[in-house]
Amino acid sequence: MSDVEELYERLKKAQDAKGYPFNEDRERTFELLEALITNKRRYGYMACPCRLASGNREWDRDIICPCVYREPDVKEYGSCYCNLYVSREWNDGSIEHAYVPERRPPEKSRP
């Protein structure tokens, strides 16, 4: 089993149980998981692949996947910012796949 497949299985089990399934677009999901693995190797933690991490774990605590913005994003838009975690309604197409705006404060973009 590849690192990406292993991460997929581990996170899927844990996050599905919390009501946060992965995006059913498996190619997109695996690209994001690969980026999480890259960030883990680079920084020592799985920073959100759709945001610029600083390399300072404490500063980036809010964007360690699953980030603190996931819950409000999925609640409001049916998807997190990078579309890794989505609602069941998002996956089954019963809600619009709307753009999810960035919630991270601009001052957190630079340490």
Tab-separated table of N, CA, C and O in Angstrom:
chain	number	residue	atom	x	y	z
A	1	MET	N	0.855	-1.184	0.000
A	1	MET	CA	0.000	0.000	0.000
A	1	MET	C	0.897	1.242	0.000
A	1	MET	O	1.843	1.330	0.776
A	2	SER	N	0.596	2.201	-0.847
A	2	SER	CA	1.386	3.429	-0.918
A	2	SER	C	1.108	4.312	0.301
A	2	SER	O	0.126	4.123	1.022
A	3	ASP	N	1.965	5.305	0.509
A	3	ASP	CA	1.774	6.253	1.611
A	3	ASP	C	0.445	6.983	1.475
A	3	ASP	O	-0.258	7.212	2.452
A	4	VAL	N	0.092	7.341	0.238
A	4	VAL	CA	-1.160	8.065	0.001
A	4	VAL	C	-2.354	7.170	0.313
A	4	VAL	O	-3.305	7.610	0.970
A	5	GLU	N	-2.315	5.941	-0.135
A	5	GLU	CA	-3.421	5.011	0.148
A	5	GLU	C	-3.552	4.751	1.647
A	5	GLU	O	-4.672	4.692	2.174
A	6	GLU	N	-2.429	4.633	2.321
A	6	GLU	CA	-2.452	4.409	3.767
A	6	GLU	C	-3.058	5.609	4.498
A	6	GLU	O	-3.900	5.455	5.378
A	7	LEU	N	-2.633	6.817	4.108
A	7	LEU	CA	-3.190	8.020	4.713
A	7	LEU	C	-4.679	8.125	4.408
A	7	LEU	O	-5.483	8.478	5.285
A	8	TYR	N	-5.055	7.821	3.184
A	8	TYR	CA	-6.464	7.843	2.789
A	8	TYR	C	-7.293	6.944	3.710
A	8	TYR	O	-8.316	7.374	4.254
A	9	GLU	N	-6.860	5.714	3.881
A	9	GLU	CA	-7.615	4.754	4.706
A	9	GLU	C	-7.696	5.217	6.158
A	9	GLU	O	-8.748	5.131	6.784
A	10	ARG	N	-6.589	5.713	6.687
A	10	ARG	CA	-6.549	6.132	8.093
A	10	ARG	C	-7.452	7.345	8.329
A	10	ARG	O	-8.278	7.361	9.249
A	11	LEU	N	-7.318	8.355	7.483
A	11	LEU	CA	-8.120	9.562	7.657
A	11	LEU	C	-9.587	9.331	7.319
A	11	LEU	O	-10.470	9.891	7.976
A	12	LYS	N	-9.848	8.538	6.300
A	12	LYS	CA	-11.239	8.257	5.906
A	12	LYS	C	-12.011	7.655	7.076
A	12	LYS	O	-13.110	8.110	7.397
A	13	LYS	N	-11.422	6.684	7.713
A	13	LYS	CA	-12.080	6.016	8.840
A	13	LYS	C	-12.353	7.010	9.973
A	13	LYS	O	-13.467	7.083	10.492
A	14	ALA	N	-11.347	7.792	10.324
A	14	ALA	CA	-11.489	8.735	11.432
A	14	ALA	C	-12.439	9.885	11.118
A	14	ALA	O	-13.278	10.256	11.948
A	15	GLN	N	-12.337	10.455	9.930
A	15	GLN	CA	-13.115	11.643	9.605
A	15	GLN	C	-14.542	11.322	9.149
A	15	GLN	O	-15.458	12.095	9.412
A	16	ASP	N	-14.744	10.187	8.488
A	16	ASP	CA	-16.113	9.760	8.149
A	16	ASP	C	-16.948	9.628	9.411
A	16	ASP	O	-18.113	10.027	9.444
A	17	ALA	N	-16.344	9.077	10.450
A	17	ALA	CA	-17.051	8.875	11.719
A	17	ALA	C	-17.483	10.210	12.332
A	17	ALA	O	-18.463	10.270	13.074
A	18	LYS	N	-16.776	11.277	12.000
A	18	LYS	CA	-17.103	12.615	12.505
A	18	LYS	C	-18.036	13.368	11.566
A	18	LYS	O	-18.392	14.515	11.817
A	19	GLY	N	-18.411	12.741	10.447
A	19	GLY	CA	-19.320	13.379	9.503
A	19	GLY	C	-18.625	14.197	8.427
A	19	GLY	O	-19.247	15.052	7.804
A	20	TYR	N	-17.340	13.923	8.199
A	20	TYR	CA	-16.572	14.656	7.188
A	20	TYR	C	-15.988	13.689	6.175
A	20	TYR	O	-14.811	13.329	6.242
A	21	PRO	N	-16.778	13.280	5.192
A	21	PRO	CA	-16.241	12.383	4.158
A	21	PRO	C	-15.286	13.124	3.227
A	21	PRO	O	-15.299	14.362	3.150
A	22	PHE	N	-14.469	12.346	2.548
A	22	PHE	CA	-13.599	12.907	1.514
A	22	PHE	C	-14.418	13.239	0.280
A	22	PHE	O	-15.455	12.630	0.008
A	23	ASN	N	-13.907	14.160	-0.491
A	23	ASN	CA	-14.421	14.458	-1.813
A	23	ASN	C	-14.383	13.146	-2.618
A	23	ASN	O	-13.373	12.449	-2.616
A	24	GLU	N	-15.463	12.805	-3.294
A	24	GLU	CA	-15.518	11.563	-4.065
A	24	GLU	C	-14.669	11.607	-5.341
A	24	GLU	O	-14.478	10.574	-5.971
A	25	ASP	N	-14.159	12.774	-5.689
A	25	ASP	CA	-13.232	12.874	-6.814
A	25	ASP	C	-11.887	12.328	-6.312
A	25	ASP	O	-11.082	13.045	-5.728
A	26	ARG	N	-11.690	11.048	-6.522
A	26	ARG	CA	-10.537	10.345	-5.953
A	26	ARG	C	-9.204	10.929	-6.441
A	26	ARG	O	-8.255	11.034	-5.668
A	27	GLU	N	-9.144	11.346	-7.694
A	27	GLU	CA	-7.907	11.938	-8.210
A	27	GLU	C	-7.559	13.214	-7.444
A	27	GLU	O	-6.420	13.406	-7.005
A	28	ARG	N	-8.539	14.083	-7.270
A	28	ARG	CA	-8.338	15.331	-6.514
A	28	ARG	C	-7.965	15.019	-5.068
A	28	ARG	O	-7.045	15.619	-4.513
A	29	THR	N	-8.670	14.093	-4.457
A	29	THR	CA	-8.408	13.726	-3.071
A	29	THR	C	-6.987	13.201	-2.905
A	29	THR	O	-6.272	13.602	-1.989
A	30	PHE	N	-6.555	12.331	-3.800
A	30	PHE	CA	-5.214	11.766	-3.687
A	30	PHE	C	-4.130	12.824	-3.941
A	30	PHE	O	-3.068	12.783	-3.318
A	31	GLU	N	-4.398	13.785	-4.813
A	31	GLU	CA	-3.451	14.887	-5.020
A	31	GLU	C	-3.284	15.686	-3.725
A	31	GLU	O	-2.169	16.054	-3.357
A	32	LEU	N	-4.390	15.958	-3.058
A	32	LEU	CA	-4.341	16.714	-1.807
A	32	LEU	C	-3.642	15.915	-0.709
A	32	LEU	O	-2.861	16.469	0.067
A	33	LEU	N	-3.918	14.620	-0.656
A	33	LEU	CA	-3.259	13.777	0.350
A	33	LEU	C	-1.756	13.699	0.096
A	33	LEU	O	-0.961	13.724	1.043
A	34	GLU	N	-1.364	13.632	-1.157
A	34	GLU	CA	0.059	13.635	-1.502
A	34	GLU	C	0.701	14.944	-1.041
A	34	GLU	O	1.823	14.951	-0.522
A	35	ALA	N	0.003	16.042	-1.210
A	35	ALA	CA	0.519	17.341	-0.767
A	35	ALA	C	0.613	17.399	0.759
A	35	ALA	O	1.551	18.003	1.301
A	36	LEU	N	-0.323	16.765	1.453
A	36	LEU	CA	-0.236	16.698	2.918
A	36	LEU	C	1.011	15.925	3.339
A	36	LEU	O	1.716	16.316	4.278
A	37	ILE	N	1.276	14.834	2.654
A	37	ILE	CA	2.469	14.032	2.950
A	37	ILE	C	3.729	14.852	2.673
A	37	ILE	O	4.684	14.830	3.466
A	38	THR	N	3.740	15.588	1.584
A	38	THR	CA	4.879	16.455	1.257
A	38	THR	C	5.095	17.482	2.362
A	38	THR	O	6.222	17.704	2.805
A	39	ASN	N	4.008	18.098	2.822
A	39	ASN	CA	4.123	19.090	3.897
A	39	ASN	C	4.592	18.453	5.201
A	39	ASN	O	5.356	19.063	5.948
A	40	LYS	N	4.163	17.249	5.464
A	40	LYS	CA	4.613	16.525	6.665
A	40	LYS	C	6.128	16.309	6.596
A	40	LYS	O	6.845	16.506	7.585
A	41	ARG	N	6.619	15.915	5.440
A	41	ARG	CA	8.068	15.722	5.263
A	41	ARG	C	8.819	17.055	5.348
A	41	ARG	O	9.906	17.128	5.897
A	42	ARG	N	8.235	18.082	4.782
A	42	ARG	CA	8.888	19.393	4.715
A	42	ARG	C	8.895	20.110	6.068
A	42	ARG	O	9.914	20.679	6.469
A	43	TYR	N	7.753	20.104	6.763
A	43	TYR	CA	7.595	20.897	7.978
A	43	TYR	C	7.507	20.078	9.269
A	43	TYR	O	7.617	20.633	10.355
A	44	GLY	N	7.207	18.791	9.113
A	44	GLY	CA	7.019	17.966	10.302
A	44	GLY	C	5.568	17.885	10.745
A	44	GLY	O	5.246	17.255	11.745
A	45	TYR	N	4.674	18.510	9.991
A	45	TYR	CA	3.234	18.465	10.267
A	45	TYR	C	2.491	18.613	8.945
A	45	TYR	O	3.028	19.138	7.978
A	46	MET	N	1.249	18.137	8.941
A	46	MET	CA	0.452	18.147	7.710
A	46	MET	C	-0.305	19.468	7.573
A	46	MET	O	-1.488	19.560	7.888
A	47	ALA	N	0.407	20.478	7.115
A	47	ALA	CA	-0.223	21.774	6.867
A	47	ALA	C	-1.154	21.646	5.670
A	47	ALA	O	-0.900	20.890	4.733
A	48	CYS	N	-2.224	22.409	5.706
A	48	CYS	CA	-3.191	22.447	4.607
A	48	CYS	C	-2.447	22.637	3.297
A	48	CYS	O	-1.632	23.551	3.163
A	49	PRO	N	-2.724	21.794	2.313
A	49	PRO	CA	-2.012	21.896	1.046
A	49	PRO	C	-2.419	23.099	0.199
A	49	PRO	O	-1.741	23.417	-0.775
A	50	CYS	N	-3.471	23.772	0.572
A	50	CYS	CA	-3.970	24.897	-0.223
A	50	CYS	C	-3.586	26.249	0.369
A	50	CYS	O	-4.052	27.278	-0.102
A	51	ARG	N	-2.758	26.204	1.402
A	51	ARG	CA	-2.317	27.435	2.039
A	51	ARG	C	-0.803	27.400	2.175
A	51	ARG	O	-0.199	26.336	2.204
A	52	LEU	N	-0.203	28.571	2.305
A	52	LEU	CA	1.239	28.664	2.448
A	52	LEU	C	1.602	28.532	3.929
A	52	LEU	O	1.237	29.386	4.743
A	53	ALA	N	2.288	27.453	4.267
A	53	ALA	CA	2.723	27.232	5.646
A	53	ALA	C	4.019	27.983	5.899
A	53	ALA	O	4.813	28.209	4.991
A	54	SER	N	4.243	28.336	7.155
A	54	SER	CA	5.437	29.090	7.525
A	54	SER	C	6.592	28.190	7.945
A	54	SER	O	7.739	28.619	7.936
A	55	GLY	N	6.267	26.971	8.360
A	55	GLY	CA	7.291	26.100	8.928
A	55	GLY	C	7.343	26.213	10.442
A	55	GLY	O	8.056	25.475	11.105
A	56	ASN	N	6.576	27.124	11.002
A	56	ASN	CA	6.470	27.297	12.446
A	56	ASN	C	5.164	26.638	12.890
A	56	ASN	O	4.076	27.165	12.622
A	57	ARG	N	5.278	25.490	13.524
A	57	ARG	CA	4.100	24.706	13.888
A	57	ARG	C	3.090	25.514	14.705
A	57	ARG	O	1.883	25.441	14.469
A	58	GLU	N	3.564	26.266	15.672
A	58	GLU	CA	2.657	27.044	16.529
A	58	GLU	C	1.904	28.084	15.706
A	58	GLU	O	0.702	28.252	15.846
A	59	TRP	N	2.607	28.771	14.819
A	59	TRP	CA	1.975	29.797	13.972
A	59	TRP	C	0.951	29.164	13.031
A	59	TRP	O	-0.097	29.736	12.763
A	60	ASP	N	1.279	27.971	12.534
A	60	ASP	CA	0.425	27.281	11.561
A	60	ASP	C	-0.611	26.357	12.199
A	60	ASP	O	-1.320	25.651	11.483
A	61	ARG	N	-0.713	26.363	13.499
A	61	ARG	CA	-1.631	25.443	14.189
A	61	ARG	C	-3.037	25.463	13.584
A	61	ARG	O	-3.691	24.441	13.475
A	62	ASP	N	-3.501	26.617	13.147
A	62	ASP	CA	-4.855	26.735	12.606
A	62	ASP	C	-5.021	26.075	11.240
A	62	ASP	O	-6.147	25.802	10.820
A	63	ILE	N	-3.910	25.797	10.553
A	63	ILE	CA	-4.008	25.185	9.219
A	63	ILE	C	-3.450	23.766	9.162
A	63	ILE	O	-3.227	23.227	8.078
A	64	ILE	N	-3.246	23.164	10.331
A	64	ILE	CA	-2.855	21.756	10.333
A	64	ILE	C	-4.121	20.952	10.052
A	64	ILE	O	-5.141	21.115	10.712
A	65	CYS	N	-4.045	20.120	9.034
A	65	CYS	CA	-5.205	19.388	8.543
A	65	CYS	C	-5.651	18.309	9.532
A	65	CYS	O	-4.815	17.552	10.029
A	66	PRO	N	-6.944	18.224	9.820
A	66	PRO	CA	-8.000	19.120	9.349
A	66	PRO	C	-7.924	20.463	10.069
A	66	PRO	O	-7.848	20.518	11.287
A	67	CYS	N	-7.943	21.516	9.299
A	67	CYS	CA	-7.765	22.863	9.835
A	67	CYS	C	-8.989	23.300	10.650
A	67	CYS	O	-10.058	22.704	10.572
A	68	VAL	N	-8.793	24.359	11.414
A	68	VAL	CA	-9.886	24.859	12.254
A	68	VAL	C	-11.013	25.481	11.431
A	68	VAL	O	-12.107	25.705	11.945
A	69	TYR	N	-10.753	25.726	10.168
A	69	TYR	CA	-11.760	26.350	9.313
A	69	TYR	C	-12.662	25.322	8.626
A	69	TYR	O	-13.663	25.685	8.021
A	70	ARG	N	-12.289	24.057	8.716
A	70	ARG	CA	-13.056	23.013	8.028
A	70	ARG	C	-14.512	22.989	8.477
A	70	ARG	O	-15.417	22.980	7.637
A	71	GLU	N	-14.752	22.959	9.762
A	71	GLU	CA	-16.122	22.844	10.258
A	71	GLU	C	-17.021	23.978	9.770
A	71	GLU	O	-18.084	23.709	9.198
A	72	PRO	N	-16.626	25.250	9.943
A	72	PRO	CA	-17.506	26.312	9.429
A	72	PRO	C	-17.623	26.303	7.906
A	72	PRO	O	-18.690	26.608	7.366
A	73	ASP	N	-16.536	25.949	7.200
A	73	ASP	CA	-16.597	25.885	5.736
A	73	ASP	C	-17.585	24.826	5.269
A	73	ASP	O	-18.431	25.085	4.408
A	74	VAL	N	-17.486	23.634	5.826
A	74	VAL	CA	-18.383	22.551	5.412
A	74	VAL	C	-19.819	22.879	5.801
A	74	VAL	O	-20.748	22.637	5.027
A	75	LYS	N	-19.992	23.471	6.964
A	75	LYS	CA	-21.342	23.841	7.405
A	75	LYS	C	-21.973	24.867	6.466
A	75	LYS	O	-23.127	24.746	6.084
A	76	GLU	N	-21.197	25.864	6.062
A	76	GLU	CA	-21.736	26.939	5.224
A	76	GLU	C	-21.725	26.626	3.732
A	76	GLU	O	-22.667	26.971	3.015
A	77	TYR	N	-20.663	25.961	3.245
A	77	TYR	CA	-20.489	25.760	1.808
A	77	TYR	C	-20.549	24.303	1.361
A	77	TYR	O	-20.541	24.029	0.165
A	78	GLY	N	-20.539	23.380	2.321
A	78	GLY	CA	-20.567	21.964	1.968
A	78	GLY	C	-19.197	21.396	1.660
A	78	GLY	O	-19.073	20.232	1.314
A	79	SER	N	-18.157	22.215	1.784
A	79	SER	CA	-16.800	21.787	1.473
A	79	SER	C	-15.814	22.641	2.254
A	79	SER	O	-16.079	23.812	2.527
A	80	CYS	N	-14.663	22.047	2.583
A	80	CYS	CA	-13.594	22.853	3.153
A	80	CYS	C	-12.935	23.649	2.030
A	80	CYS	O	-13.232	23.440	0.848
A	81	TYR	N	-12.048	24.534	2.386
A	81	TYR	CA	-11.402	25.445	1.433
A	81	TYR	C	-10.792	24.721	0.235
A	81	TYR	O	-10.937	25.153	-0.901
A	82	CYS	N	-10.115	23.591	0.474
A	82	CYS	CA	-9.439	22.911	-0.645
A	82	CYS	C	-10.254	21.753	-1.225
A	82	CYS	O	-9.766	21.045	-2.105
A	83	ASN	N	-11.454	21.559	-0.751
A	83	ASN	CA	-12.364	20.507	-1.242
A	83	ASN	C	-11.926	19.095	-0.887
A	83	ASN	O	-12.366	18.138	-1.518
A	84	LEU	N	-11.093	18.931	0.132
A	84	LEU	CA	-10.727	17.593	0.576
A	84	LEU	C	-11.870	16.982	1.367
A	84	LEU	O	-12.309	15.875	1.088
A	85	TYR	N	-12.349	17.712	2.350
A	85	TYR	CA	-13.473	17.261	3.169
A	85	TYR	C	-14.734	17.975	2.714
A	85	TYR	O	-14.738	19.191	2.516
A	86	VAL	N	-15.774	17.207	2.552
A	86	VAL	CA	-17.035	17.746	2.051
A	86	VAL	C	-18.199	17.145	2.823
A	86	VAL	O	-18.038	16.193	3.580
A	87	SER	N	-19.363	17.679	2.586
A	87	SER	CA	-20.575	17.106	3.180
A	87	SER	C	-21.089	15.999	2.259
A	87	SER	O	-20.714	15.920	1.082
A	88	ARG	N	-21.937	15.178	2.780
A	88	ARG	CA	-22.557	14.135	1.963
A	88	ARG	C	-23.379	14.764	0.835
A	88	ARG	O	-23.414	14.260	-0.278
A	89	GLU	N	-24.021	15.877	1.131
A	89	GLU	CA	-24.825	16.584	0.132
A	89	GLU	C	-23.954	17.124	-1.000
A	89	GLU	O	-24.363	17.140	-2.151
A	90	TRP	N	-22.761	17.569	-0.662
A	90	TRP	CA	-21.819	18.053	-1.673
A	90	TRP	C	-21.423	16.912	-2.590
A	90	TRP	O	-21.405	17.048	-3.802
A	91	ASN	N	-21.127	15.748	-1.972
A	91	ASN	CA	-20.731	14.583	-2.764
A	91	ASN	C	-21.861	14.076	-3.650
A	91	ASN	O	-21.614	13.671	-4.786
A	92	ASP	N	-23.086	14.091	-3.154
A	92	ASP	CA	-24.174	13.541	-3.967
A	92	ASP	C	-24.772	14.562	-4.936
A	92	ASP	O	-25.679	14.255	-5.709
A	93	GLY	N	-24.225	15.788	-4.915
A	93	GLY	CA	-24.655	16.803	-5.878
A	93	GLY	C	-25.949	17.508	-5.528
A	93	GLY	O	-26.480	18.254	-6.348
A	94	SER	N	-26.460	17.309	-4.312
A	94	SER	CA	-27.726	17.950	-3.965
A	94	SER	C	-27.553	19.402	-3.508
A	94	SER	O	-28.540	20.102	-3.305
A	95	ILE	N	-26.305	19.852	-3.356
A	95	ILE	CA	-26.040	21.268	-3.110
A	95	ILE	C	-25.009	21.746	-4.134
A	95	ILE	O	-24.209	20.966	-4.656
A	96	GLU	N	-25.033	23.039	-4.390
A	96	GLU	CA	-24.120	23.648	-5.354
A	96	GLU	C	-22.680	23.558	-4.849
A	96	GLU	O	-22.419	23.674	-3.653
A	97	HIS	N	-21.758	23.366	-5.756
A	97	HIS	CA	-20.337	23.366	-5.418
A	97	HIS	C	-19.824	24.802	-5.533
A	97	HIS	O	-19.214	25.189	-6.526
A	98	ALA	N	-20.101	25.563	-4.503
A	98	ALA	CA	-19.759	26.981	-4.492
A	98	ALA	C	-18.305	27.196	-4.098
A	98	ALA	O	-17.695	26.363	-3.429
A	99	TYR	N	-17.752	28.329	-4.523
A	99	TYR	CA	-16.411	28.724	-4.126
A	99	TYR	C	-16.387	28.942	-2.616
A	99	TYR	O	-17.276	29.578	-2.058
A	100	VAL	N	-15.376	28.409	-1.957
A	100	VAL	CA	-15.220	28.576	-0.514
A	100	VAL	C	-14.167	29.662	-0.290
A	100	VAL	O	-12.998	29.467	-0.624
A	101	PRO	N	-14.564	30.798	0.253
A	101	PRO	CA	-13.590	31.872	0.462
A	101	PRO	C	-12.630	31.541	1.612
A	101	PRO	O	-12.950	30.758	2.498
A	102	GLU	N	-11.474	32.154	1.574
A	102	GLU	CA	-10.464	31.966	2.609
A	102	GLU	C	-10.936	32.591	3.921
A	102	GLU	O	-11.345	33.751	3.938
A	103	ARG	N	-10.925	31.824	4.986
A	103	ARG	CA	-11.295	32.328	6.307
A	103	ARG	C	-10.080	32.709	7.142
A	103	ARG	O	-10.210	33.420	8.133
A	104	ARG	N	-8.934	32.200	6.780
A	104	ARG	CA	-7.734	32.488	7.565
A	104	ARG	C	-7.449	33.977	7.478
A	104	ARG	O	-7.370	34.550	6.393
A	105	PRO	N	-7.260	34.626	8.634
A	105	PRO	CA	-6.993	36.061	8.622
A	105	PRO	C	-5.715	36.377	7.828
A	105	PRO	O	-4.733	35.630	7.914
A	106	PRO	N	-5.725	37.463	7.077
A	106	PRO	CA	-4.553	37.811	6.252
A	106	PRO	C	-3.254	37.906	7.057
A	106	PRO	O	-2.200	37.540	6.569
A	107	GLU	N	-3.352	38.359	8.294
A	107	GLU	CA	-2.126	38.504	9.106
A	107	GLU	C	-1.507	37.145	9.454
A	107	GLU	O	-0.334	37.058	9.799
A	108	LYS	N	-2.276	36.060	9.321
A	108	LYS	CA	-1.739	34.716	9.573
A	108	LYS	C	-1.012	34.174	8.346
A	108	LYS	O	-0.362	33.141	8.429
A	109	SER	N	-1.076	34.864	7.243
A	109	SER	CA	-0.409	34.417	6.039
A	109	SER	C	1.101	34.628	6.091
A	109	SER	O	1.847	34.043	5.334
A	110	ARG	N	1.528	35.469	7.009
A	110	ARG	CA	2.959	35.748	7.164
A	110	ARG	C	3.297	35.777	8.644
A	110	ARG	O	2.714	36.567	9.391
A	111	PRO	N	4.252	34.964	9.072
A	111	PRO	CA	4.644	34.981	10.493
A	111	PRO	C	5.455	36.221	10.844
A	111	PRO	O	6.003	36.873	10.026
